[in-house]
Coordinates of C-alpha atoms in Angstrom, one line a residue:
X267 CA 29.2 -9.2 2.6
X268 CA 31.9 -11.2 4.1
X269 CA 31.4 -13.9 7.3
X270 CA 30.2 -17.6 6.9
X271 CA 26.6 -18.6 7.2
X272 CA 27.1 -21.5 9.7
X273 CA 24.4 -22.7 12.3
X274 CA 24.4 -20.0 14.5
X275 CA 24.3 -21.6 18.2
X276 CA 21.4 -21.9 20.1
X277 CA 19.2 -18.6 21.4
X278 CA 18.7 -17.4 25.0
X279 CA 16.7 -14.6 26.1
X280 CA 19.1 -11.7 27.0
X281 CA 17.6 -9.7 28.7
X282 CA 17.0 -5.7 25.9
X283 CA 17.3 -2.1 26.9
X284 CA 14.3 -0.5 28.5
X285 CA 12.2 0.3 26.0
X286 CA 12.3 4.3 25.3
X287 CA 8.6 5.0 25.6
X288 CA 8.7 8.5 26.3
X289 CA 11.1 10.3 23.5
X290 CA 9.4 7.3 21.4
X291 CA 6.1 8.5 22.1
X292 CA 7.3 12.4 21.1
X293 CA 7.7 11.3 17.8
X294 CA 4.7 9.5 17.9
X295 CA 2.7 12.4 18.6
X296 CA 4.1 14.7 16.2
X297 CA 3.3 12.2 13.6
X298 CA 0.2 12.2 14.5
X299 CA -0.5 15.7 14.3
X300 CA 1.1 15.7 11.2
X301 CA -0.4 13.2 9.1
X302 CA -4.1 15.1 11.2
X303 CA -3.4 18.5 9.4
X304 CA -2.6 16.7 5.8
X305 CA -5.5 14.1 6.3
X306 CA -8.0 16.8 4.9
X307 CA -6.0 18.5 2.1
X308 CA -6.4 18.3 -1.4
X309 CA -9.2 15.5 -1.3
X310 CA -10.4 11.2 -1.6
X311 CA -7.3 9.5 -4.0
X312 CA -9.1 7.6 -7.0
X313 CA -8.6 3.9 -4.6
X314 CA -10.0 5.6 -1.9
X315 CA -13.1 6.2 -3.6
X316 CA -12.9 2.3 -5.0
X317 CA -12.7 1.2 -1.3
X318 CA -15.5 3.2 -0.1
X319 CA -17.5 1.8 -2.6
X320 CA -16.5 -1.7 -2.1
X321 CA -17.3 -1.0 1.3
X322 CA -20.7 -0.7 0.8
X323 CA -21.2 -3.6 -0.7
X324 CA -18.9 -5.9 1.8
X325 CA -17.4 -9.5 0.0
X326 CA -14.5 -12.4 1.7
X327 CA -13.0 -10.9 -1.5
X328 CA -12.5 -8.7 -4.9
X329 CA -11.3 -9.6 -7.9
X330 CA -7.9 -7.3 -7.4
X331 CA -7.9 -7.2 -3.5
X332 CA -9.1 -9.2 -0.2
X333 CA -11.5 -7.3 1.9
X334 CA -9.4 -5.9 4.7
X335 CA -9.3 -2.5 3.6
X336 CA -12.9 -1.8 2.0
X337 CA -13.8 -3.1 5.4
X338 CA -12.1 -0.5 7.4
X339 CA -13.3 2.3 4.5
X340 CA -16.5 1.8 5.5
X341 CA -15.9 0.9 9.7
X342 CA -13.3 4.8 9.1
X343 CA -16.5 6.8 7.1
X344 CA -18.9 5.2 9.8
X345 CA -16.7 6.2 12.9
X346 CA -14.8 9.2 12.4
X347 CA -17.1 11.2 9.2
X348 CA -17.1 10.1 5.0
X349 CA -14.9 12.9 4.4
X350 CA -10.7 11.7 3.8
X351 CA -10.4 13.1 7.3
X352 CA -12.4 10.8 8.3
X353 CA -11.8 8.2 6.4
X354 CA -7.5 8.5 6.5
X355 CA -8.1 8.2 10.2
X356 CA -7.5 4.4 10.8
X357 CA -4.7 5.1 8.2
X358 CA -2.3 7.2 10.8
X359 CA -3.4 4.9 13.6
X360 CA -1.7 2.3 11.4
X361 CA 1.6 4.4 10.6
X362 CA 1.5 4.8 14.3
X363 CA 2.1 1.6 15.5
X364 CA 4.2 1.0 12.7
X365 CA 6.2 3.3 13.9
X366 CA 6.6 1.9 17.7
X367 CA 6.9 -1.3 16.3
X368 CA 10.2 -0.2 14.5
X369 CA 11.6 1.5 17.8
X370 CA 10.8 -2.0 19.3
X371 CA 12.5 -3.3 16.4
X372 CA 15.3 -1.7 17.6
X373 CA 15.5 -2.4 21.1
X374 CA 15.5 -6.2 19.9
X375 CA 18.1 -5.8 18.5
X376 CA 19.8 -4.5 22.0
X377 CA 19.6 -0.6 20.4
X378 CA 19.2 1.7 23.5
X379 CA 16.8 4.9 24.5
X380 CA 18.7 6.6 21.3
X381 CA 18.8 3.8 18.6
X382 CA 15.0 4.1 19.6
X383 CA 14.0 7.5 19.0
X384 CA 16.8 6.9 16.1
X385 CA 14.6 4.5 14.6
X386 CA 10.8 5.8 15.3
X387 CA 12.1 9.3 13.6
X388 CA 13.5 8.3 10.9
X389 CA 10.4 5.5 9.7
X390 CA 7.8 8.1 11.0
X391 CA 9.5 10.7 8.5
X392 CA 10.7 8.8 5.8
X393 CA 8.9 9.3 2.0
X394 CA 7.4 5.6 1.8
X395 CA 6.0 5.8 5.2
X396 CA 4.4 9.4 5.0
X397 CA 2.6 8.4 1.9
X398 CA 1.2 5.4 3.1
X399 CA 0.2 7.3 6.5
X400 CA -1.8 10.3 4.5
X401 CA -3.6 7.3 2.7
X402 CA -6.1 4.5 3.7
X403 CA -4.5 1.8 1.4
X404 CA -3.8 -1.8 0.8
X405 CA -0.1 -0.6 0.7
X406 CA -0.6 1.5 4.2
X407 CA -1.8 -2.5 6.2
X408 CA 0.6 -4.4 4.1
X409 CA 3.8 -2.0 5.5
X410 CA 2.7 -2.6 9.2
X411 CA 2.2 -6.7 8.7
X412 CA 5.7 -7.0 7.6
X413 CA 6.9 -4.8 10.2
X414 CA 5.4 -6.6 13.4
X415 CA 5.8 -10.5 11.9
X416 CA 9.3 -8.6 11.1
X417 CA 9.4 -7.3 14.7
X418 CA 7.6 -11.1 15.8
X419 CA 10.1 -13.0 13.5
X420 CA 13.4 -12.0 15.5
X421 CA 11.7 -12.6 19.3
X422 CA 12.0 -16.2 17.5
X423 CA 15.0 -16.3 16.4
X424 CA 16.0 -14.4 19.2
X425 CA 14.6 -16.5 22.3
X426 CA 14.3 -19.5 20.4
X427 CA 10.9 -19.3 22.2
X428 CA 8.8 -21.5 19.4
X429 CA 5.6 -20.2 21.5
X430 CA 6.1 -16.8 19.2
X431 CA 4.6 -19.0 16.1
X432 CA 1.3 -18.3 17.2
X433 CA 1.4 -14.1 17.1
X434 CA 3.4 -14.9 14.2
X435 CA 0.8 -16.4 12.8
X436 CA -2.4 -15.1 13.7
X437 CA -0.8 -11.7 12.0
X438 CA 0.5 -13.6 9.2
X439 CA -3.3 -14.2 9.3
X440 CA -4.6 -11.2 9.2
X441 CA -2.1 -9.6 6.9
X442 CA -3.8 -11.8 4.1
X443 CA -6.6 -10.6 4.6
X444 CA -5.9 -7.5 3.6
X445 CA -3.1 -8.5 0.7
X446 CA -1.5 -11.9 -0.8
X447 CA 2.2 -10.2 -1.0
X448 CA 2.8 -11.3 2.7
X449 CA 3.4 -14.7 1.0
X450 CA 6.6 -13.0 -0.2
X451 CA 7.5 -12.1 2.8
X452 CA 6.5 -15.4 4.8
X453 CA 8.8 -17.2 2.1
X454 CA 12.2 -15.4 2.0
X455 CA 12.2 -15.6 5.7
X456 CA 11.3 -19.5 5.5
X457 CA 14.7 -19.3 3.1
X458 CA 16.5 -17.0 4.8
X459 CA 15.7 -18.7 8.5
X460 CA 17.5 -21.8 6.4
X461 CA 19.9 -20.2 4.9
X462 CA 21.7 -18.5 7.9
X463 CA 19.5 -20.3 11.1
X464 CA 18.7 -20.6 13.8
X465 CA 17.2 -23.4 12.1
X466 CA 16.2 -24.8 15.4
X467 CA 13.5 -23.1 15.1
X468 CA 11.8 -24.7 12.7
X469 CA 11.9 -27.7 14.9
X470 CA 9.3 -26.4 16.7
X471 CA 6.0 -28.5 18.0
X472 CA 4.7 -24.2 18.1
X473 CA 5.2 -24.3 14.2
X474 CA 2.7 -26.9 12.9
X475 CA -0.2 -24.3 14.7
X476 CA 1.1 -21.3 13.6
X477 CA 0.7 -22.7 10.0
X478 CA -3.2 -23.7 11.1
X479 CA -3.7 -20.6 13.0
X480 CA -3.6 -18.8 9.8
X481 CA -4.8 -20.9 7.1
X482 CA -8.1 -20.0 9.5
X483 CA -7.7 -16.8 9.5
X484 CA -6.8 -17.0 5.8
X485 CA -9.4 -19.6 4.2
X486 CA -12.3 -17.8 4.1
X487 CA -10.3 -15.5 1.4
X488 CA -9.0 -18.3 -0.5
X489 CA -12.5 -20.3 -1.3
X490 CA -13.6 -16.8 -2.3
X491 CA -11.0 -16.5 -4.9
X492 CA -10.7 -19.6 -5.9
X493 CA -14.7 -20.4 -6.4
X494 CA -13.8 -16.8 -9.0
X495 CA -11.0 -18.5 -10.7
X496 CA -8.5 -17.2 -9.0
X497 CA -8.9 -12.8 -10.1
X498 CA -5.7 -11.6 -7.9
X499 CA -3.3 -14.0 -10.4
X500 CA -5.1 -12.5 -13.1
X501 CA -4.4 -9.0 -11.5
X502 CA -0.9 -9.5 -11.1
X503 CA 0.1 -11.0 -13.8
X504 CA -1.1 -8.3 -16.1
X505 CA 0.8 -6.3 -13.6
X506 CA 3.7 -8.1 -14.3
X507 CA 3.2 -8.0 -18.4
X508 CA 2.3 -4.3 -18.5
X509 CA 4.5 -2.1 -16.4
X510 CA 7.5 -5.9 -15.9
X511 CA 10.4 -4.5 -18.3
X512 CA 9.2 -1.0 -16.1
X513 CA 9.3 -2.0 -12.6
X514 CA 12.9 -4.3 -13.2
X515 CA 14.9 -1.3 -14.6
X516 CA 13.6 1.4 -11.9
X517 CA 14.3 -1.7 -9.3
X518 CA 17.3 -0.7 -8.2
X519 CA 17.3 3.3 -8.0
X520 CA 14.1 3.0 -6.4
X521 CA 15.3 0.8 -3.4
X522 CA 17.7 3.9 -3.0
X523 CA 14.2 7.0 -2.6
X524 CA 11.5 5.3 -1.8
X525 CA 12.7 5.7 2.2
X526 CA 15.0 8.4 1.8
X527 CA 18.3 9.2 -0.5
X528 CA 19.8 10.9 3.4
X529 CA 18.3 7.1 4.8
X530 CA 20.3 4.6 2.1
X531 CA 23.0 4.6 4.7
X532 CA 21.4 4.0 7.7
X533 CA 20.2 1.0 6.7
X534 CA 23.1 0.0 5.0
X535 CA 24.4 0.3 7.5
X536 CA 21.9 -2.0 9.1
X537 CA 22.8 -4.9 6.9
X538 CA 26.7 -4.9 7.9
X539 CA 25.9 -5.4 11.7
X540 CA 23.8 -7.9 11.4
X541 CA 25.8 -9.8 8.6
X542 CA 29.6 -8.3 11.1
X543 CA 28.4 -8.8 14.5
X544 CA 28.4 -12.0 16.4
X545 CA 25.5 -11.1 18.9
X546 CA 23.4 -10.5 16.3
X547 CA 24.2 -14.3 14.1
X548 CA 20.0 -14.7 14.4
X549 CA 19.1 -12.0 13.1
X550 CA 21.2 -12.2 10.1
X551 CA 18.0 -14.1 8.2
X552 CA 16.9 -10.7 8.0
X553 CA 19.6 -9.5 5.4
X554 CA 19.4 -12.4 3.4
X555 CA 15.2 -11.8 3.1
X556 CA 16.0 -8.7 1.9
X557 CA 17.5 -9.7 -0.8
X558 CA 15.4 -13.2 -1.3
X559 CA 12.4 -10.8 -1.6
X560 CA 14.4 -8.5 -4.5
X561 CA 15.7 -11.4 -6.5
X562 CA 11.5 -13.3 -6.3
X563 CA 10.3 -9.7 -7.2
X564 CA 12.5 -8.4 -10.3
X565 CA 11.4 -12.0 -11.4
X566 CA 7.7 -11.4 -11.1
X567 CA 8.7 -7.7 -12.3
X568 CA 6.9 -6.8 -8.7
X569 CA 6.6 -2.9 -8.2
X570 CA 10.3 -1.8 -5.8
X571 CA 7.7 -0.9 -3.4
X572 CA 7.0 -4.2 -2.6
X573 CA 10.1 -4.7 -0.6
X574 CA 10.5 -1.2 1.4
X575 CA 9.2 -2.7 4.0
X576 CA 11.9 -5.1 4.9
X577 CA 14.8 -1.7 4.8
X578 CA 12.1 -0.5 7.4
X579 CA 13.5 -3.3 9.0
X580 CA 16.9 -2.8 8.1
X581 CA 16.3 0.8 9.3
X582 CA 16.0 -0.4 12.6
X583 CA 19.0 -2.6 13.1
X584 CA 21.1 0.6 11.4
X585 CA 19.6 3.4 14.4
X586 CA 22.8 1.9 16.5
X587 CA 25.6 2.0 15.0
X588 CA 24.8 5.3 13.8
X589 CA 24.4 6.6 17.4
X590 CA 27.6 5.3 18.2
X591 CA 29.2 6.8 14.5
X592 CA 27.2 10.3 15.3
X593 CA 29.1 9.5 19.4
X594 CA 32.6 9.4 18.1
X595 CA 35.5 11.6 17.1
X596 CA 34.3 15.0 15.9
X597 CA 30.8 15.0 17.6
X598 CA 30.1 18.5 16.8
X599 CA 30.5 18.0 12.8
X600 CA 29.4 14.9 12.4
X601 CA 26.2 15.6 13.9
X602 CA 26.4 18.8 12.1
X603 CA 26.0 16.9 8.9
X604 CA 23.7 14.6 10.3
X605 CA 22.0 17.3 11.3
X606 CA 22.1 19.2 7.9
X607 CA 20.8 15.4 5.9
X608 CA 17.9 15.4 8.3
X609 CA 16.4 19.1 8.1
X610 CA 17.0 18.2 4.4
X611 CA 15.1 14.7 3.8
X612 CA 13.3 15.7 6.1
X613 CA 11.6 18.6 3.7
X614 CA 11.9 16.2 0.7
X615 CA 10.1 13.6 1.9
X616 CA 7.1 16.2 3.3
X617 CA 6.9 17.9 0.0
X618 CA 6.9 14.8 -2.1
X619 CA 4.7 12.2 0.3
X620 CA 1.8 15.5 1.7
X621 CA -0.6 17.6 0.0
X622 CA 2.3 21.0 1.9
X623 CA 2.3 22.4 -2.0
X624 CA -0.8 24.1 -3.7
X625 CA -2.1 22.0 -6.0
X626 CA -1.5 24.5 -8.8
X627 CA 2.5 23.5 -7.9
X628 CA 2.2 19.9 -7.8
X629 CA 3.8 19.4 -11.6
X630 CA 6.8 19.2 -10.3
X631 CA 6.1 16.5 -7.6
X632 CA 3.9 14.1 -9.6
X633 CA 7.3 12.3 -11.5
X634 CA 8.3 11.2 -8.1
X635 CA 4.2 10.7 -6.6
X636 CA 2.0 10.6 -8.6
X637 CA -0.5 9.8 -5.7
X638 CA -0.6 13.6 -5.1
X639 CA -2.7 14.1 -8.4
X640 CA -5.1 11.5 -7.8
X641 CA -6.1 13.3 -4.8
X642 CA -7.0 16.5 -6.8
X643 CA -10.5 17.7 -8.7
X644 CA -13.0 14.6 -8.0
X645 CA -15.9 16.9 -7.4
X646 CA -15.4 19.4 -10.4
X647 CA -14.5 15.9 -12.3
X648 CA -18.1 14.3 -11.0
X649 CA -19.2 17.7 -12.3
X650 CA -18.2 18.1 -16.0
X651 CA -20.0 13.8 -15.9
X652 CA -23.1 15.9 -14.4
X653 CA -22.7 19.0 -17.5
X654 CA -23.4 16.4 -20.1
X655 CA -25.9 13.8 -18.0
X656 CA -28.3 17.4 -18.0
X657 CA -28.3 17.3 -21.9
X658 CA -29.9 14.0 -22.1
X659 CA -33.7 14.8 -21.6
X660 CA -35.2 14.2 -18.8
X661 CA -37.9 11.3 -20.1
X662 CA -34.7 9.8 -21.2
X663 CA -33.3 9.7 -18.2
X664 CA -34.4 7.1 -16.5
X665 CA -32.9 4.5 -19.2
X666 CA -30.0 6.2 -19.4
X667 CA -26.9 4.7 -18.1
X668 CA -23.4 6.4 -16.6
X669 CA -19.8 3.9 -18.3
X670 CA -17.1 4.8 -17.1
X671 CA -13.7 3.8 -18.2
X672 CA -11.8 3.1 -14.3
X673 CA -13.1 2.3 -10.8
X674 CA -11.7 5.5 -9.9
X675 CA -13.7 8.1 -12.7
X676 CA -16.6 5.6 -11.1
X677 CA -16.2 6.0 -7.8
X678 CA -16.2 9.6 -7.7
X679 CA -18.7 9.6 -9.7
X680 CA -21.0 7.1 -7.1
X681 CA -19.6 9.2 -3.8
X682 CA -20.4 12.7 -5.5
X683 CA -23.0 12.2 -8.2
X684 CA -26.7 12.4 -6.0
X685 CA -25.9 15.0 -4.7
X686 CA -25.8 16.0 -8.7
X687 CA -28.5 14.9 -9.5
X688 CA -26.4 11.4 -11.0
X689 CA -27.7 8.3 -11.1
X690 CA -25.5 5.1 -9.4
X691 CA -22.3 4.7 -11.9
X692 CA -21.2 1.2 -14.0
X693 CA -18.3 0.3 -15.0
X694 CA -16.5 -2.9 -16.3
X695 CA -13.2 -2.1 -14.0
X696 CA -12.0 -4.2 -11.9
X697 CA -14.8 -5.0 -9.1
X698 CA -17.4 -3.0 -11.0
X699 CA -17.7 -5.4 -13.7
X700 CA -19.3 -8.0 -10.5
X701 CA -22.0 -5.0 -9.6
X702 CA -23.6 -4.5 -12.3
X703 CA -24.3 -4.8 -16.1
X704 CA -27.4 -1.9 -15.9
X705 CA -31.3 -3.7 -16.4
X706 CA -31.9 -5.2 -19.5
X707 CA -34.8 -1.9 -19.8
X708 CA -31.9 0.7 -19.8
X709 CA -31.6 1.1 -23.4
X710 CA -30.0 4.3 -23.7
X711 CA -28.1 7.5 -23.4
X712 CA -25.5 6.2 -22.6
X713 CA -22.5 9.0 -21.2
X714 CA -19.6 7.1 -22.2
X715 CA -16.5 8.4 -19.6
X716 CA -13.1 7.7 -20.9
X717 CA -13.5 6.9 -24.2
X718 CA -15.2 8.0 -27.8
X719 CA -17.2 5.2 -28.7
X720 CA -17.1 0.8 -28.1
X721 CA -18.7 -1.5 -29.3
X722 CA -22.5 -2.3 -28.3
X723 CA -23.4 2.1 -28.6
X724 CA -24.6 3.9 -31.4
X725 CA -24.7 7.7 -32.6
X726 CA -21.8 8.4 -30.1
X727 CA -20.2 11.6 -29.7
X728 CA -18.1 13.7 -27.9
X729 CA -19.7 16.2 -25.5
X730 CA -16.8 17.4 -22.8
X731 CA -13.4 17.1 -22.4
X732 CA -12.7 17.3 -18.5
X733 CA -10.3 20.6 -17.2
X734 CA -9.2 20.2 -13.3
X735 CA -9.1 24.1 -13.9
X736 CA -5.6 24.2 -12.4
X737 CA -3.1 22.4 -15.4
X738 CA -2.4 19.6 -12.7
X739 CA -1.4 16.4 -15.6
X740 CA -3.3 14.3 -13.4
X741 CA -5.0 11.2 -15.2
X742 CA -8.0 12.8 -15.5
X743 CA -6.7 15.7 -17.1
X744 CA -8.9 15.3 -20.2
X745 CA -10.3 12.6 -19.9
X746 CA -13.4 13.0 -22.8
X747 CA -17.2 12.2 -21.6
X748 CA -18.8 10.9 -25.2
X749 CA -22.6 10.8 -25.2
X750 CA -24.3 7.9 -27.3
X751 CA -28.2 7.9 -27.9
X752 CA -28.3 3.5 -28.3
X753 CA -27.6 0.4 -26.6
X754 CA -27.1 -1.7 -29.8
X755 CA -27.2 -5.1 -28.0
X756 CA -29.1 -5.4 -24.2
X757 CA -26.4 -4.8 -20.9
X758 CA -26.7 -8.4 -20.1
X759 CA -24.4 -9.4 -23.4
X760 CA -22.7 -6.9 -23.7
X761 CA -21.4 -6.9 -19.7
X762 CA -19.2 -10.1 -20.5
X763 CA -17.3 -8.1 -23.1
X764 CA -16.7 -5.0 -21.4
X765 CA -14.8 -6.4 -17.9
X766 CA -11.0 -5.5 -17.8
X767 CA -8.8 -6.0 -15.0
X768 CA -5.8 -2.9 -16.6

């Protein structure tokens, strides 16, 4: 990139193009239809089962996440039904709002009707937005928060009106109740504005008020984490140590594919436009912020998709030059090429992100999106566990325990087990460890899910191996279920050794 980084002139509020409500509304209607049709297919994702379990035990925090997503999972199930479609209704709403905000970002940067429509359509059909819009997860609302703060920051930088610090603070405070990755965005934007300007926004008297609002909203969540020994930092450290090397190696390639390879020229055009267009010098911070986040992730070993919301914003910036390119020269040829690439990109995104294939044909997709496979087979998995449970003589079932290796297994048994006569499961994984241990009076037998033996249990033998019946190589295919006759220590003494975060 070329150009200086001198302080831009004082921003002024310039008239913006009219919002393209009609065409953007059509994009949103199509997006709502596609996500609604996809929601009931397959079944719950393992994370959704965990969120439902956490939502039954509402608190100001959990070891691996703040409270917002479990709260929304509970609300979705209560309002729309305890089903994948019901729980995912709020994810669909979040995706719709996100795409509408992307169109507004394009408008904020001077994009007219065509640019706004292109930005909305590209976002709605990108792989990442489809993935997080299809399933309820922390990434769903994290994307919404990052795009919202990006839009508000653009408005602040463009107008110089310090009052925009207040909604920025409010959205940041709410966002920290969902995921602390937001701190990366806030730090990156702060560094970027210091580097590129306009720095005078930091001299606004409204900035401290925005900070106070954010701090007040985030305070209960921070207090909970501090009171429990900052487990979120422990989990983040584990991700870095376990997956950090792989994340660093794959970081650049995945930046090119997470939205869609077809959209790479669009967000690259957005970078070039923001850096070179003298009318948009106030928005250069968006480009620098992306690279700051990339550096942070490479240093920390974070997951490559954490930076994708900033690419969504840069894609919105690239919509206007893309529209201009389509209108120049051989328009028919350029539009034909763009249309063909759009069809290919859309087909790739839909197949990779949404449950459109039959479950037994998913294996080729799992290499690009393993989360597809994690939505298949949980009722059958629970039935396999129930088959082992029924081997326990009825008089012994009152003191028997189901103990799982991970929260997905426990969440599935908690959701589907009661109709099969299964009791509440236990697990030492993530926040399930806080919801145990079993009573000391439960001295065995133990149905051990996901392991062949464990310290504190005696006389164990493999009783079953789960087969989803589809040949689908997801995480639980081949999981062993072991039946152990006794517990050799009281659960209250054994439990601290069973807690694990990975």
